[in-house]
Amino acid sequence: MTGFEIASSAVTREGTQVSTHGADYQAALKHLWERGNGVSSWGDDGLFGTFAAAYAECTKVSLMALTGVSEELDGTGEGLRGVAANIQAAEEAGVENMGRTTWA
């Protein structure tokens, strides 16, 4: 043991947790999309028309940019679970191959 071993069950568990955070983030973002840009609450007197249009555009662009974060979180979770599965497979193959080794 070198102290650098990977606890594959912990990595799998945490990968699932990261993906759950991605889903939670996506749900929160969906709520923001559904609520709209918030400009309608200011009224339509024309006084803030230019500002309202800029605000609405900034809100849209921001939400579009934030959409990628949930995808990255989910992808990271999947990647962690993949690493754990690969490590487990490598360990099993190593044990199996060690049993086949004949020492002369």
PDB file of C-alpha atoms in Angstrom:
ATOM      1  CA  MET A   1       0.000   0.000   0.000  1.00  0.00           C
ATOM      2  CA  THR A   2       1.400   3.345  -1.056  1.00  0.00           C
ATOM      3  CA  GLY A   3      -1.233   5.623   0.465  1.00  0.00           C
ATOM      4  CA  PHE A   4      -2.392   6.666  -3.009  1.00  0.00           C
ATOM      5  CA  GLU A   5      -5.058   4.020  -3.446  1.00  0.00           C
ATOM      6  CA  ILE A   6      -8.474   4.956  -4.820  1.00  0.00           C
ATOM      7  CA  ALA A   7     -11.492   3.992  -2.733  1.00  0.00           C
ATOM      8  CA  SER A   8     -13.656   3.118  -5.729  1.00  0.00           C
ATOM      9  CA  SER A   9     -16.854   2.785  -3.675  1.00  0.00           C
ATOM     10  CA  ALA A  10     -16.338   6.306  -2.295  1.00  0.00           C
ATOM     11  CA  VAL A  11     -15.607   7.672  -5.774  1.00  0.00           C
ATOM     12  CA  THR A  12     -18.772   6.015  -7.102  1.00  0.00           C
ATOM     13  CA  ARG A  13     -20.833   7.429  -4.234  1.00  0.00           C
ATOM     14  CA  GLU A  14     -19.428  10.932  -4.671  1.00  0.00           C
ATOM     15  CA  GLY A  15     -19.875  10.747  -8.454  1.00  0.00           C
ATOM     16  CA  THR A  16     -23.548  10.036  -7.893  1.00  0.00           C
ATOM     17  CA  GLN A  17     -23.707  12.959  -5.475  1.00  0.00           C
ATOM     18  CA  VAL A  18     -22.124  15.321  -8.019  1.00  0.00           C
ATOM     19  CA  SER A  19     -24.658  14.221 -10.643  1.00  0.00           C
ATOM     20  CA  THR A  20     -27.440  14.864  -8.119  1.00  0.00           C
ATOM     21  CA  HIS A  21     -26.102  18.385  -7.633  1.00  0.00           C
ATOM     22  CA  GLY A  22     -26.202  18.813 -11.420  1.00  0.00           C
ATOM     23  CA  ALA A  23     -29.859  17.775 -11.482  1.00  0.00           C
ATOM     24  CA  ASP A  24     -30.679  20.119  -8.584  1.00  0.00           C
ATOM     25  CA  TYR A  25     -28.877  22.954 -10.357  1.00  0.00           C
ATOM     26  CA  GLN A  26     -30.809  22.227 -13.559  1.00  0.00           C
ATOM     27  CA  ALA A  27     -34.117  22.300 -11.648  1.00  0.00           C
ATOM     28  CA  ALA A  28     -33.249  25.681 -10.108  1.00  0.00           C
ATOM     29  CA  LEU A  29     -32.249  27.022 -13.503  1.00  0.00           C
ATOM     30  CA  LYS A  30     -35.500  25.753 -15.024  1.00  0.00           C
ATOM     31  CA  HIS A  31     -37.394  27.701 -12.374  1.00  0.00           C
ATOM     32  CA  LEU A  32     -35.496  30.860 -13.339  1.00  0.00           C
ATOM     33  CA  TRP A  33     -36.303  30.304 -17.034  1.00  0.00           C
ATOM     34  CA  GLU A  34     -39.987  29.834 -16.225  1.00  0.00           C
ATOM     35  CA  ARG A  35     -40.208  32.967 -14.123  1.00  0.00           C
ATOM     36  CA  GLY A  36     -39.154  35.098 -17.086  1.00  0.00           C
ATOM     37  CA  ASN A  37     -36.936  38.121 -17.205  1.00  0.00           C
ATOM     38  CA  GLY A  38     -38.709  40.083 -14.461  1.00  0.00           C
ATOM     39  CA  VAL A  39     -39.159  43.177 -16.621  1.00  0.00           C
ATOM     40  CA  SER A  40     -42.964  42.991 -16.678  1.00  0.00           C
ATOM     41  CA  SER A  41     -43.132  43.923 -12.989  1.00  0.00           C
ATOM     42  CA  TRP A  42     -41.700  47.358 -13.811  1.00  0.00           C
ATOM     43  CA  GLY A  43     -44.752  48.420 -15.798  1.00  0.00           C
ATOM     44  CA  ASP A  44     -44.936  49.666 -19.361  1.00  0.00           C
ATOM     45  CA  ASP A  45     -44.642  53.417 -19.106  1.00  0.00           C
ATOM     46  CA  GLY A  46     -41.752  53.662 -21.571  1.00  0.00           C
ATOM     47  CA  LEU A  47     -39.560  55.392 -19.011  1.00  0.00           C
ATOM     48  CA  PHE A  48     -37.344  52.373 -18.465  1.00  0.00           C
ATOM     49  CA  GLY A  49     -37.822  50.826 -21.903  1.00  0.00           C
ATOM     50  CA  THR A  50     -34.165  50.881 -22.922  1.00  0.00           C
ATOM     51  CA  PHE A  51     -33.016  49.649 -19.532  1.00  0.00           C
ATOM     52  CA  ALA A  52     -35.689  46.927 -19.456  1.00  0.00           C
ATOM     53  CA  ALA A  53     -34.651  45.644 -22.893  1.00  0.00           C
ATOM     54  CA  ALA A  54     -30.981  45.501 -21.863  1.00  0.00           C
ATOM     55  CA  TYR A  55     -31.893  43.797 -18.580  1.00  0.00           C
ATOM     56  CA  ALA A  56     -34.015  41.213 -20.374  1.00  0.00           C
ATOM     57  CA  GLU A  57     -31.182  40.454 -22.806  1.00  0.00           C
ATOM     58  CA  CYS A  58     -28.641  40.110 -19.994  1.00  0.00           C
ATOM     59  CA  THR A  59     -30.959  37.757 -18.134  1.00  0.00           C
ATOM     60  CA  LYS A  60     -31.394  35.583 -21.224  1.00  0.00           C
ATOM     61  CA  VAL A  61     -27.666  35.433 -21.996  1.00  0.00           C
ATOM     62  CA  SER A  62     -26.812  34.659 -18.367  1.00  0.00           C
ATOM     63  CA  LEU A  63     -29.302  31.812 -18.158  1.00  0.00           C
ATOM     64  CA  MET A  64     -28.017  30.370 -21.430  1.00  0.00           C
ATOM     65  CA  ALA A  65     -24.449  30.456 -20.098  1.00  0.00           C
ATOM     66  CA  LEU A  66     -25.444  28.870 -16.793  1.00  0.00           C
ATOM     67  CA  THR A  67     -27.153  25.977 -18.569  1.00  0.00           C
ATOM     68  CA  GLY A  68     -23.740  24.522 -19.357  1.00  0.00           C
ATOM     69  CA  VAL A  69     -22.817  24.310 -15.678  1.00  0.00           C
ATOM     70  CA  SER A  70     -25.425  21.642 -14.910  1.00  0.00           C
ATOM     71  CA  GLU A  71     -24.242  19.630 -17.909  1.00  0.00           C
ATOM     72  CA  GLU A  72     -20.652  19.838 -16.657  1.00  0.00           C
ATOM     73  CA  LEU A  73     -21.695  18.761 -13.168  1.00  0.00           C
ATOM     74  CA  ASP A  74     -23.548  15.761 -14.530  1.00  0.00           C
ATOM     75  CA  GLY A  75     -20.654  14.891 -16.843  1.00  0.00           C
ATOM     76  CA  THR A  76     -18.198  15.115 -13.958  1.00  0.00           C
ATOM     77  CA  GLY A  77     -20.350  12.753 -11.904  1.00  0.00           C
ATOM     78  CA  GLU A  78     -20.504  10.290 -14.787  1.00  0.00           C
ATOM     79  CA  GLY A  79     -16.736  10.585 -15.223  1.00  0.00           C
ATOM     80  CA  LEU A  80     -16.109   9.833 -11.548  1.00  0.00           C
ATOM     81  CA  ARG A  81     -18.310   6.742 -11.721  1.00  0.00           C
ATOM     82  CA  GLY A  82     -16.464   5.677 -14.877  1.00  0.00           C
ATOM     83  CA  VAL A  83     -13.094   6.050 -13.143  1.00  0.00           C
ATOM     84  CA  ALA A  84     -14.305   3.938 -10.238  1.00  0.00           C
ATOM     85  CA  ALA A  85     -15.584   1.239 -12.607  1.00  0.00           C
ATOM     86  CA  ASN A  86     -12.295   1.221 -14.551  1.00  0.00           C
ATOM     87  CA  ILE A  87     -10.229   0.970 -11.359  1.00  0.00           C
ATOM     88  CA  GLN A  88     -12.405  -1.886 -10.102  1.00  0.00           C
ATOM     89  CA  ALA A  89     -12.063  -3.726 -13.430  1.00  0.00           C
ATOM     90  CA  ALA A  90      -8.292  -3.220 -13.423  1.00  0.00           C
ATOM     91  CA  GLU A  91      -8.004  -4.499  -9.871  1.00  0.00           C
ATOM     92  CA  GLU A  92     -10.089  -7.583 -10.683  1.00  0.00           C
ATOM     93  CA  ALA A  93      -8.011  -8.263 -13.794  1.00  0.00           C
ATOM     94  CA  GLY A  94      -4.815  -7.897 -11.765  1.00  0.00           C
ATOM     95  CA  VAL A  95      -6.020 -10.368  -9.156  1.00  0.00           C
ATOM     96  CA  GLU A  96      -7.118 -12.813 -11.846  1.00  0.00           C
ATOM     97  CA  ASN A  97      -3.822 -12.547 -13.707  1.00  0.00           C
ATOM     98  CA  MET A  98      -1.839 -12.925 -10.502  1.00  0.00           C
ATOM     99  CA  GLY A  99      -3.600 -16.234  -9.875  1.00  0.00           C
ATOM    100  CA  ARG A 100      -2.522 -17.503 -13.308  1.00  0.00           C
ATOM    101  CA  THR A 101       1.128 -16.632 -12.816  1.00  0.00           C
ATOM    102  CA  THR A 102       3.425 -19.598 -12.376  1.00  0.00           C
ATOM    103  CA  TRP A 103       6.633 -18.988 -10.560  1.00  0.00           C
ATOM    104  CA  ALA A 104       9.622 -20.990 -11.720  1.00  0.00           C
TER     105      ALA A 104
END
